[in-house]
Amino acid sequence: MKRIAVLIFAVSCCLCGAQHNVNNGKVPECSGSIGCCEIYSLTSISQNLGAVGEKITNMAEKITLLEEKLLNTEKEVLELRSLTAGTPQVAFSAALRDSGSGDTGPFTVATPLQYKRIFSNTGNSYNPSTGSVKQRERKTEGERERQVRAHEIEAIFFILAGIFTAVVKGMYFFRFSMFNNLNPVPNSVVSLMKNGVRLTSVWDTSGSDSHDMGSNAVVIPLEVGDNVYVELQPNRIVYDDGMNYNTFSGFLLFTM
């Protein structure tokens, strides 16, 4: 029993001495006392493990924050997909001639222009169909009556083609350009129309020069079934060739 008590006392002394030296930043001398060295090593390992544990805790907190951000990002992506999944895609762009060159017009009545060269027509809202005038003509008596009837048929024919029809209620952007005729005296007037109502125009009817062009644009709300087209005014002319000066474009900005 005496030997055990002495041993416990000796170990206690070593522990106290080692702890005192560690706290003072000193490495205890271990000559003749292996127990003290082992105790110091265990203390150092414990301190290192504590530092590593603190770093792991910090990393775990950062990982938790990153996971939360990732979840929020995934939610935002899903919300955006749900918003865009049901949104109609409507856009078109076309030029006046699909081949050749020359004037379009003059016509005795205001006439929607047919833009025949289609660059794009997503949603198929623009109708470039040319139709057939002869199939719509009915027999009349007398040459004069035929001419009058021909103009009426011509107007009906053009109304059925070259027109954008809204397939969804929303806000739309439209732009059109015009190139005047090559005659010495300019004689070009075109207007952007909505359901037969003039919105805006481009014109060139004076001056001694030619080869002039202009453009105009609008942002307008449309209901389903509304029609938008570019109209050549009576007795006016526009010129075009393979350079595609006369264009008509539009697209849906957002639904309403």
XYZ file of N, CA and C in Angstrom:
768
model
N 0.817 -1.201 0.000
C 0.000 0.000 0.000
C 0.853 1.253 0.000
N 1.968 1.200 0.778
C 2.849 2.373 0.824
C 3.442 2.643 -0.547
N 3.813 1.544 -1.281
C 4.405 1.723 -2.600
C 3.390 2.345 -3.574
N 2.148 1.923 -3.485
C 1.116 2.475 -4.380
C 0.886 3.949 -4.099
N 0.852 4.307 -2.833
C 0.659 5.706 -2.470
C 1.796 6.563 -2.963
N 3.028 6.053 -2.836
C 4.204 6.801 -3.322
C 4.135 6.975 -4.827
N 3.712 5.927 -5.552
C 3.623 5.995 -7.014
C 2.585 7.021 -7.459
N 1.442 7.024 -6.792
C 0.402 8.006 -7.134
C 0.887 9.421 -6.880
N 1.599 9.619 -5.788
C 2.142 10.941 -5.471
C 3.146 11.390 -6.510
N 3.981 10.444 -6.955
C 4.999 10.788 -7.958
C 4.352 11.176 -9.281
N 3.326 10.419 -9.690
C 2.630 10.733 -10.952
C 1.946 12.081 -10.871
N 1.348 12.387 -9.723
C 0.694 13.682 -9.541
C 1.685 14.810 -9.670
N 2.872 14.604 -9.096
C 3.909 15.640 -9.212
C 4.314 15.852 -10.654
N 4.450 14.739 -11.400
C 4.827 14.856 -12.817
C 3.755 15.599 -13.615
N 2.502 15.276 -13.358
C 1.402 15.943 -14.067
C 1.380 17.427 -13.796
N 1.541 17.785 -12.546
C 1.536 19.205 -12.195
C 2.700 19.922 -12.838
N 3.874 19.289 -12.815
C 5.053 19.931 -13.413
C 4.928 20.064 -14.904
N 4.411 19.012 -15.545
C 4.264 19.068 -17.006
C 3.258 20.127 -17.419
N 2.151 20.188 -16.711
C 1.124 21.180 -17.031
C 1.651 22.576 -16.843
N 2.462 22.801 -15.791
C 3.035 24.112 -15.538
C 3.982 24.512 -16.651
N 4.803 23.576 -17.097
C 5.758 23.878 -18.167
C 5.052 24.129 -19.496
N 3.983 23.345 -19.764
C 3.251 23.544 -21.029
C 2.591 24.900 -21.058
N 2.014 25.280 -19.916
C 1.343 26.578 -19.847
C 2.332 27.711 -20.021
N 3.576 27.534 -19.621
C 4.610 28.563 -19.763
C 5.337 28.472 -21.087
N 4.899 27.553 -21.958
C 5.520 27.438 -23.274
C 6.837 26.710 -23.240
N 7.130 25.988 -22.195
C 8.395 25.278 -22.087
C 8.178 23.799 -22.295
N 9.126 23.149 -22.921
C 9.091 21.706 -23.095
C 9.803 21.077 -21.912
N 9.146 20.245 -21.129
C 9.779 19.684 -19.945
C 10.904 18.740 -20.307
N 11.900 18.752 -19.480
C 13.011 17.823 -19.662
C 12.593 16.458 -19.164
N 12.838 15.466 -19.975
C 12.319 14.141 -19.678
C 13.409 13.174 -19.224
N 14.571 13.681 -18.879
C 15.657 12.795 -18.441
C 15.273 12.115 -17.145
N 15.275 10.822 -17.208
C 14.989 10.048 -16.009
C 13.533 9.966 -15.669
N 12.646 10.510 -16.506
C 11.214 10.460 -16.201
C 10.426 10.267 -17.487
N 10.275 9.044 -17.929
C 9.544 8.727 -19.159
C 8.079 9.097 -19.025
N 7.518 8.977 -17.861
C 6.114 9.299 -17.651
C 5.803 10.743 -17.961
N 6.675 11.654 -17.583
C 6.455 13.083 -17.860
C 6.453 13.358 -19.349
N 7.367 12.737 -20.106
C 7.429 12.949 -21.562
C 6.157 12.455 -22.231
N 5.696 11.329 -21.812
C 4.470 10.793 -22.393
C 3.289 11.714 -22.111
N 3.249 12.224 -20.899
C 2.150 13.131 -20.550
C 2.204 14.397 -21.396
N 3.404 14.930 -21.630
C 3.549 16.131 -22.465
C 3.110 15.859 -23.897
N 3.498 14.692 -24.433
C 3.113 14.338 -25.801
C 1.604 14.242 -25.931
N 0.977 13.613 -24.949
C -0.477 13.497 -24.983
C -1.149 14.864 -24.921
N -0.555 15.761 -24.114
C -1.113 17.117 -24.016
C -1.010 17.853 -25.349
N 0.139 17.727 -26.037
C 0.328 18.379 -27.345
C -0.637 17.824 -28.378
N -0.773 16.490 -28.371
C -1.713 15.864 -29.313
C -3.129 16.354 -29.061
N -3.480 16.471 -27.791
C -4.818 16.944 -27.444
C -5.061 18.358 -27.949
N -4.025 19.216 -27.804
C -4.161 20.592 -28.292
C -4.300 20.628 -29.814
N -3.502 19.798 -30.507
C -3.583 19.752 -31.970
C -4.943 19.246 -32.433
N -5.413 18.221 -31.745
C -6.733 17.700 -32.089
C -7.821 18.742 -31.870
N -7.658 19.534 -30.838
C -8.627 20.598 -30.589
C -8.649 21.617 -31.707
N -7.440 21.991 -32.215
C -7.364 22.949 -33.324
C -7.979 22.372 -34.590
N -7.666 21.087 -34.867
C -8.238 20.429 -36.045
C -9.760 20.346 -35.931
N -10.226 20.031 -34.758
C -11.669 19.959 -34.546
C -12.350 21.287 -34.791
N -11.692 22.371 -34.381
C -12.256 23.703 -34.616
C -12.344 24.014 -36.107
N -11.281 23.624 -36.864
C -11.294 23.839 -38.310
C -12.402 23.019 -38.970
N -12.563 21.790 -38.520
C -13.615 20.943 -39.084
C -14.989 21.545 -38.817
N -15.163 22.092 -37.622
C -16.437 22.734 -37.289
C -16.718 23.915 -38.211
N -15.671 24.744 -38.465
C -15.825 25.889 -39.372
C -16.172 25.434 -40.787
N -15.479 24.371 -41.247
C -15.762 23.848 -42.586
C -17.183 23.313 -42.673
N -17.642 22.662 -41.625
C -19.010 22.139 -41.616
C -20.027 23.265 -41.715
N -19.754 24.383 -41.020
C -20.657 25.529 -41.098
C -20.693 26.110 -42.508
N -19.496 26.198 -43.147
C -19.441 26.716 -44.513
C -20.184 25.790 -45.478
N -20.013 24.481 -45.299
C -20.711 23.523 -46.160
C -22.224 23.664 -46.002
N -22.663 23.873 -44.773
C -24.094 24.065 -44.530
C -24.616 25.296 -45.265
N -23.839 26.399 -45.224
C -24.240 27.611 -45.935
C -24.292 27.383 -47.442
N -23.286 26.660 -47.974
C -23.265 26.370 -49.407
C -24.455 25.502 -49.810
N -24.803 24.546 -48.969
C -25.963 23.704 -49.258
C -27.245 24.528 -49.298
N -27.369 25.481 -48.380
C -28.551 26.342 -48.369
C -28.618 27.194 -49.634
N -27.451 27.747 -50.049
C -27.418 28.548 -51.277
C -27.771 27.696 -52.490
N -27.260 26.464 -52.522
C -27.555 25.569 -53.639
C -29.042 25.257 -53.716
N -29.659 25.014 -52.573
C -31.096 24.748 -52.547
C -31.891 25.951 -53.044
N -31.478 27.162 -52.628
C -32.159 28.375 -53.088
C -32.010 28.553 -54.591
N -30.797 28.262 -55.105
C -30.560 28.373 -56.544
C -31.421 27.384 -57.317
N -31.520 26.163 -56.812
C -32.354 25.159 -57.473
C -33.819 25.585 -57.484
N -34.279 26.184 -56.400
C -35.658 26.668 -56.348
C -35.887 27.762 -57.387
N -34.912 28.694 -57.506
C -35.042 29.777 -58.477
C -35.078 29.232 -59.898
N -34.235 28.227 -60.183
C -34.223 27.622 -61.514
C -35.569 26.975 -61.823
N -36.122 26.266 -60.855
C -37.428 25.633 -61.051
C -38.521 26.670 -61.278
N -38.455 27.788 -60.536
C -39.443 28.846 -60.719
C -39.345 29.457 -62.109
N -38.101 29.696 -62.573
C -37.909 30.255 -63.911
C -38.412 29.291 -64.980
N -38.153 28.002 -64.790
C -38.637 27.018 -65.760
C -40.154 26.995 -65.814
N -40.781 27.092 -64.648
C -42.243 27.081 -64.619
C -42.825 28.323 -65.278
N -42.099 29.458 -65.161
C -42.587 30.693 -65.770
C -42.454 30.668 -67.283
N -41.335 30.105 -67.774
C -41.069 30.124 -69.213
C -41.669 28.936 -69.948
N -42.010 27.875 -69.222
C -42.495 26.664 -69.892
C -43.773 26.927 -70.675
N -44.685 27.732 -70.114
C -45.957 27.962 -70.776
C -46.027 29.244 -71.572
N -44.903 29.947 -71.738
C -44.900 31.215 -72.462
C -44.767 30.970 -73.960
N -45.716 31.427 -74.778
C -45.611 31.251 -76.228
C -44.399 31.999 -76.780
N -43.783 31.417 -77.772
C -42.652 32.048 -78.449
C -43.133 32.561 -79.801
N -43.139 33.881 -79.947
C -43.661 34.507 -81.159
C -42.637 35.508 -81.675
N -42.145 35.293 -82.891
C -41.188 36.217 -83.509
C -41.152 35.945 -85.009
N -41.024 37.009 -85.793
C -40.913 36.830 -87.238
C -40.094 37.971 -87.830
N -39.544 37.720 -88.993
C -38.821 38.745 -89.744
C -38.850 38.349 -91.214
N -39.167 39.322 -92.087
C -39.320 39.015 -93.504
C -38.917 40.211 -94.356
N -38.503 39.923 -95.593
C -38.163 40.951 -96.576
C -39.188 40.929 -97.704
N -39.265 42.025 -98.440
C -40.354 42.206 -99.403
C -40.299 41.204 -100.555
N -39.124 40.996 -101.152
C -39.020 40.141 -102.334
C -38.222 38.886 -102.000
N -38.662 37.765 -102.563
C -37.887 36.536 -102.404
C -36.933 36.312 -103.568
N -37.088 37.113 -104.647
C -36.173 37.028 -105.788
C -36.399 38.239 -106.689
N -35.448 38.482 -107.585
C -35.592 39.546 -108.559
C -35.495 40.935 -107.964
N -35.876 41.931 -108.760
C -35.832 43.327 -108.332
C -36.918 44.105 -109.056
N -37.245 45.297 -108.520
C -38.225 46.144 -109.166
C -39.148 46.830 -108.186
N -40.098 47.580 -108.740
C -41.055 48.324 -107.924
C -42.217 47.430 -107.498
N -42.778 47.761 -106.354
C -44.061 47.207 -105.917
C -45.048 48.361 -105.892
N -46.150 48.238 -106.636
C -47.077 49.334 -106.794
C -46.847 50.033 -108.126
N -47.646 51.060 -108.432
C -48.692 51.625 -107.566
C -50.007 50.850 -107.674
N -50.820 50.931 -106.617
C -52.168 50.375 -106.598
C -53.147 51.520 -106.358
N -54.341 51.363 -106.861
C -55.334 52.428 -106.710
C -55.922 52.486 -105.302
N -55.736 51.423 -104.539
C -56.231 51.394 -103.159
C -55.070 51.082 -102.226
N -55.228 51.463 -100.968
C -54.216 51.120 -99.968
C -54.095 49.601 -99.886
N -52.851 49.099 -99.923
C -52.628 47.661 -100.070
C -51.600 47.149 -99.064
N -51.940 46.138 -98.270
C -50.946 45.525 -97.385
C -49.812 44.912 -98.198
N -48.592 45.208 -97.816
C -47.438 44.655 -98.513
C -47.223 43.200 -98.110
N -46.864 42.388 -99.111
C -46.560 40.982 -98.862
C -45.043 40.808 -98.777
N -44.564 40.499 -97.600
C -43.134 40.254 -97.407
C -42.902 38.760 -97.597
N -42.328 38.415 -98.748
C -42.307 37.014 -99.171
C -41.065 36.243 -98.729
N -39.967 36.947 -98.500
C -38.757 36.232 -98.069
C -38.760 36.142 -96.545
N -38.985 34.966 -96.015
C -39.126 34.776 -94.577
C -37.769 34.427 -93.965
N -37.298 35.280 -93.079
C -36.072 34.981 -92.334
C -36.372 34.096 -91.127
N -37.461 34.377 -90.459
C -37.891 33.569 -89.310
C -39.387 33.785 -89.107
N -40.039 32.766 -88.537
C -41.479 32.873 -88.280
C -41.857 31.914 -87.151
N -41.256 32.111 -85.995
C -41.532 31.273 -84.835
C -42.954 31.527 -84.339
N -43.716 30.480 -84.223
C -45.114 30.615 -83.813
C -46.070 30.717 -84.983
N -45.515 30.891 -86.216
C -46.340 30.954 -87.432
C -47.461 31.985 -87.345
N -47.171 33.133 -86.747
C -48.183 34.183 -86.635
C -48.206 35.096 -87.853
N -47.119 35.081 -88.651
C -47.075 35.905 -89.854
C -47.480 35.053 -91.048
N -48.385 35.592 -91.886
C -48.905 34.863 -93.038
C -48.335 35.433 -94.331
N -47.360 34.740 -94.937
C -46.773 35.239 -96.185
C -47.460 34.680 -97.429
N -48.561 33.974 -97.259
C -49.223 33.277 -98.364
C -49.554 34.231 -99.509
N -49.325 33.763 -100.725
C -49.611 34.595 -101.908
C -51.000 34.342 -102.469
N -51.571 33.187 -102.229
C -52.929 32.915 -102.706
C -53.033 32.907 -104.224
N -54.210 33.039 -104.700
C -54.448 33.051 -106.146
C -55.579 34.016 -106.470
N -55.257 35.080 -107.205
C -56.268 36.081 -107.544
C -57.314 35.501 -108.485
N -56.876 34.673 -109.412
C -57.808 34.157 -110.418
C -58.909 33.324 -109.784
N -58.601 32.580 -108.772
C -59.612 31.747 -108.140
C -60.677 32.581 -107.440
N -60.374 33.818 -107.119
C -61.320 34.673 -106.421
C -62.117 35.567 -107.384
N -61.723 35.573 -108.650
C -62.383 36.447 -109.614
C -63.697 35.828 -110.091
N -64.719 36.655 -110.181
C -66.001 36.222 -110.713
C -66.261 36.918 -112.059
N -66.967 36.292 -112.938
C -67.208 36.836 -114.272
C -68.036 38.108 -114.189
N -67.617 39.107 -114.987
C -68.350 40.367 -115.062
C -68.573 40.707 -116.529
N -69.427 41.643 -116.792
C -69.737 42.044 -118.155
C -69.095 43.390 -118.442
N -68.361 43.446 -119.569
C -67.744 44.698 -119.995
C -66.335 44.850 -119.442
N -65.463 45.461 -120.260
C -64.070 45.636 -119.870
C -63.934 46.551 -118.664
N -64.690 47.619 -118.644
C -64.596 48.563 -117.533
C -65.008 47.900 -116.221
N -66.082 47.113 -116.305
C -66.562 46.438 -115.099
C -65.529 45.420 -114.622
N -64.836 44.778 -115.591
C -63.782 43.829 -115.234
C -62.644 44.531 -114.485
N -62.271 45.724 -114.962
C -61.178 46.449 -114.324
C -61.540 46.846 -112.896
N -62.762 47.342 -112.718
C -63.205 47.712 -111.373
C -63.195 46.494 -110.466
N -63.724 45.380 -111.008
C -63.786 44.161 -110.213
C -62.382 43.648 -109.888
N -61.441 43.830 -110.814
C -60.068 43.367 -110.602
C -59.433 44.086 -109.425
N -59.683 45.398 -109.326
C -59.139 46.154 -108.196
C -59.746 45.673 -106.881
N -61.055 45.365 -106.904
C -61.703 44.873 -105.692
C -61.120 43.524 -105.280
N -60.933 42.648 -106.290
C -60.359 41.333 -106.005
C -58.941 41.475 -105.473
N -58.183 42.393 -106.071
C -56.799 42.622 -105.653
C -56.737 43.033 -104.191
N -57.644 43.915 -103.784
C -57.673 44.364 -102.397
C -58.006 43.207 -101.460
N -59.013 42.375 -101.844
C -59.375 41.222 -101.014
C -58.193 40.276 -100.886
N -57.517 40.046 -102.000
C -56.384 39.118 -102.038
C -55.269 39.544 -101.097
N -54.915 40.821 -101.126
C -53.813 41.289 -100.294
C -54.183 41.320 -98.819
N -55.448 41.546 -98.519
C -55.872 41.565 -97.125
C -55.666 40.198 -96.480
N -55.747 39.137 -97.297
C -55.611 37.786 -96.764
C -54.163 37.331 -96.657
N -53.202 38.150 -97.032
C -51.802 37.732 -96.998
C -50.923 38.861 -96.481
N -49.722 38.501 -96.036
C -48.772 39.493 -95.546
C -49.171 40.130 -94.240
N -49.924 39.409 -93.407
C -50.468 39.987 -92.176
C -50.009 39.182 -90.963
N -49.642 39.890 -89.902
C -49.334 39.260 -88.618
C -50.608 39.207 -87.787
N -50.922 38.039 -87.256
C -52.100 37.861 -86.403
C -51.660 37.399 -85.020
N -52.053 38.132 -83.991
C -51.655 37.796 -82.621
C -52.341 36.510 -82.174
N -51.548 35.575 -81.663
C -52.094 34.310 -81.165
C -52.183 34.308 -79.642
N -51.644 35.341 -79.011
C -51.687 35.431 -77.555
C -51.760 36.904 -77.166
N -52.490 37.204 -76.121
C -52.595 38.573 -75.629
C -51.276 38.979 -74.989
N -50.751 40.144 -75.404
C -49.479 40.572 -74.837
C -48.995 41.882 -75.417
N -47.780 42.250 -75.022
C -47.119 43.452 -75.528
C -46.134 43.032 -76.616
N -46.222 43.705 -77.775
C -45.435 43.319 -78.942
C -44.575 44.485 -79.434
N -43.474 44.125 -80.093
C -42.605 45.099 -80.762
C -42.658 44.838 -82.261
N -42.818 45.931 -83.053
C -42.814 45.826 -84.510
C -41.894 46.891 -85.101
N -41.215 46.503 -86.177
C -40.356 47.447 -86.891
C -40.477 47.170 -88.391
N -40.461 48.252 -89.186
C -40.500 48.097 -90.636
C -39.605 49.148 -91.278
N -39.099 48.829 -92.460
C -38.238 49.760 -93.198
C -38.771 49.923 -94.616
N -38.393 51.045 -95.256
C -38.880 51.359 -96.596
C -37.748 51.935 -97.436
N -37.697 51.511 -98.710
C -36.731 52.058 -99.666
C -37.514 52.666 -100.817
N -37.198 53.936 -101.158
C -38.023 54.603 -102.172
C -37.690 54.105 -103.576
N -38.566 54.429 -104.506
C -38.386 53.985 -105.878
C -37.194 54.679 -106.523
N -36.724 54.104 -107.610
C -35.539 54.629 -108.288
C -35.868 55.715 -109.299
N -37.125 56.104 -109.380
C -37.490 57.183 -110.299
C -36.894 58.503 -109.824
N -36.725 59.460 -110.707
C -36.146 60.761 -110.309
C -36.919 61.448 -109.196
N -38.245 61.308 -109.184
C -39.055 61.936 -108.138
C -39.519 60.857 -107.159
N -39.127 60.937 -105.881
C -39.548 59.934 -104.894
C -41.065 59.886 -104.771
N -41.583 58.705 -104.582
C -43.035 58.548 -104.482
C -43.366 57.340 -103.597
N -42.884 57.376 -102.357
C -43.031 56.217 -101.475
C -43.658 56.622 -100.145
N -44.740 55.934 -99.759
C -45.377 56.125 -98.453
C -45.894 54.768 -97.978
N -45.431 54.334 -96.813
C -45.938 53.095 -96.216
C -46.311 53.374 -94.761
N -47.283 52.626 -94.258
C -47.771 52.830 -92.892
C -47.910 51.491 -92.182
N -47.636 51.495 -90.897
C -47.886 50.323 -90.070
C -49.316 50.402 -89.554
N -50.084 49.340 -89.778
C -51.506 49.338 -89.469
C -51.831 48.285 -88.407
N -52.825 48.605 -87.576
C -53.369 47.643 -86.612
C -54.880 47.622 -86.772
N -55.397 46.495 -87.234
C -56.844 46.350 -87.437
C -57.425 47.490 -88.271
N -56.677 47.902 -89.301
C -57.154 48.950 -90.185
C -56.898 50.363 -89.712
N -56.259 50.522 -88.554
C -55.966 51.852 -88.007
C -54.469 52.126 -88.152
N -54.133 53.301 -88.710
C -52.733 53.653 -88.911
C -52.051 53.948 -87.572
N -50.886 53.337 -87.362
C -50.098 53.584 -86.159
C -48.963 54.562 -86.420
N -48.182 54.314 -87.463
C -47.049 55.177 -87.788
C -46.677 54.964 -89.248
N -45.883 55.889 -89.808
C -45.589 55.838 -91.244
C -44.139 56.200 -91.532
N -43.717 55.857 -92.752
C -42.443 56.305 -93.324
C -42.750 56.786 -94.735
N -42.213 57.943 -95.102
C -42.522 58.463 -96.427
C -41.348 59.226 -97.023
N -41.370 59.311 -98.354
C -40.409 60.125 -99.105
C -41.079 60.480 -100.427
N -41.547 61.721 -100.528
C -42.316 62.135 -101.710
C -41.812 63.431 -102.327
N -40.648 63.886 -101.922
C -40.150 65.151 -102.469
C -38.636 65.088 -102.609
N -38.106 66.042 -103.354
C -36.672 66.100 -103.568
C -36.285 65.496 -104.898
N -35.065 65.761 -105.317
C -34.589 65.285 -106.612
C -33.697 64.056 -106.489
N -33.461 63.606 -105.261
C -32.593 62.442 -105.075
C -33.427 61.168 -104.986
N -32.748 60.056 -105.048
C -33.399 58.758 -104.879
C -32.519 57.905 -103.977
N -32.827 56.628 -103.906
C -32.066 55.716 -103.045
C -32.117 56.147 -101.581
N -33.241 56.671 -101.148
C -33.423 57.008 -99.732
C -34.214 55.899 -99.050
N -33.974 55.754 -97.769
C -34.769 54.786 -97.021
C -34.962 55.258 -95.590
N -35.977 54.727 -94.944
C -36.266 55.077 -93.559
C -36.917 53.900 -92.859
N -37.085 54.039 -91.553
C -37.717 52.966 -90.777
C -38.480 53.568 -89.606
N -39.333 52.763 -89.010
C -40.096 53.192 -87.849
C -40.434 51.962 -87.016
N -40.834 52.182 -85.765
C -41.106 51.053 -84.876
C -42.122 51.455 -83.819
N -42.803 50.454 -83.264
C -43.771 50.694 -82.197
C -43.714 49.542 -81.193
N -44.173 49.834 -79.980
C -44.441 48.810 -78.969
C -45.913 48.951 -78.601
N -46.700 47.910 -78.866
C -48.154 48.024 -78.708
C -48.734 46.768 -78.044
N -49.860 46.934 -77.330
C -50.569 45.763 -76.795
C -51.490 45.183 -77.864
N -51.586 43.865 -77.897
C -52.474 43.200 -78.847
C -53.348 42.182 -78.129
N -54.580 42.090 -78.588
C -55.477 41.032 -78.146
C -55.367 39.862 -79.129
N -55.813 38.698 -78.696
C -55.810 37.543 -79.588
C -56.669 37.847 -80.815
N -56.096 37.634 -82.001
C -56.823 37.889 -83.241
C -56.562 39.244 -83.860
N -55.889 40.157 -83.146
C -55.547 41.458 -83.728
C -54.590 41.270 -84.904
N -54.754 42.115 -85.925
C -53.920 42.045 -87.122
C -53.006 43.264 -87.230
N -51.761 43.019 -87.605
C -50.786 44.088 -87.817
C -50.123 43.849 -89.169
N -49.996 44.908 -89.960
C -49.388 44.764 -91.277
C -48.866 46.117 -91.740
N -48.044 46.088 -92.791
C -47.507 47.305 -93.403
C -48.292 47.572 -94.683
N -48.776 48.794 -94.812
C -49.669 49.128 -95.923
C -49.019 50.149 -96.855
N -48.987 49.816 -98.130
C -48.543 50.757 -99.160
C -49.718 51.658 -99.508
N -49.508 52.971 -99.417
C -50.604 53.913 -99.642
C -50.951 54.009 -101.134
N -52.176 54.462 -101.464
C -52.625 54.491 -102.860
C -51.677 55.289 -103.757
N -51.431 54.736 -104.934
C -50.626 55.391 -105.976
C -49.185 55.648 -105.537
N -48.684 54.842 -104.615
C -47.293 54.956 -104.160
C -46.507 53.718 -104.576
N -45.176 53.849 -104.525
C -44.283 52.791 -105.004
C -43.150 52.585 -104.000
N -42.722 51.335 -103.848
C -41.475 51.040 -103.133
C -40.628 50.136 -104.023
N -39.328 50.255 -103.875
C -38.404 49.462 -104.694
C -37.635 48.502 -103.802
N -37.361 47.326 -104.337
C -36.525 46.372 -103.605
C -35.818 45.440 -104.579
N -34.742 44.839 -104.089
C -34.005 43.843 -104.871
C -33.368 42.852 -103.892
N -32.333 42.182 -104.331
C -31.694 41.171 -103.496
C -31.030 41.705 -102.247
N -30.908 43.023 -102.114
C -30.310 43.619 -100.915
C -31.301 43.688 -99.751
N -32.573 43.458 -100.033
C -33.617 43.396 -98.988
C -33.706 44.680 -98.159
N -34.023 45.784 -98.822
C -34.151 47.077 -98.137
C -35.443 47.172 -97.322
N -36.513 46.582 -97.846
C -37.826 46.669 -97.194
C -38.047 45.435 -96.324
N -38.148 45.637 -95.030
C -38.330 44.519 -94.107
C -39.468 44.811 -93.131
N -39.983 43.739 -92.564
C -41.056 43.814 -91.569
C -40.757 42.757 -90.510
N -40.627 43.193 -89.242
C -40.249 42.279 -88.164
C -41.072 42.570 -86.918
N -41.224 41.566 -86.083
C -41.938 41.757 -84.822
C -41.752 40.572 -83.902
N -41.999 40.793 -82.620
C -41.912 39.693 -81.661
C -42.679 40.049 -80.388
N -43.030 39.012 -79.655
C -43.749 39.151 -78.388
C -42.767 39.515 -77.283
N -43.037 40.625 -76.585
C -42.196 41.018 -75.458
C -42.582 40.242 -74.202
N -43.871 40.259 -73.867
C -44.366 39.495 -72.722
C -45.880 39.368 -72.824
N -46.415 38.337 -72.197
C -47.856 38.119 -72.214
C -48.532 38.979 -71.153
N -49.823 39.178 -71.309
C -50.589 39.988 -70.352
C -51.892 39.262 -70.010
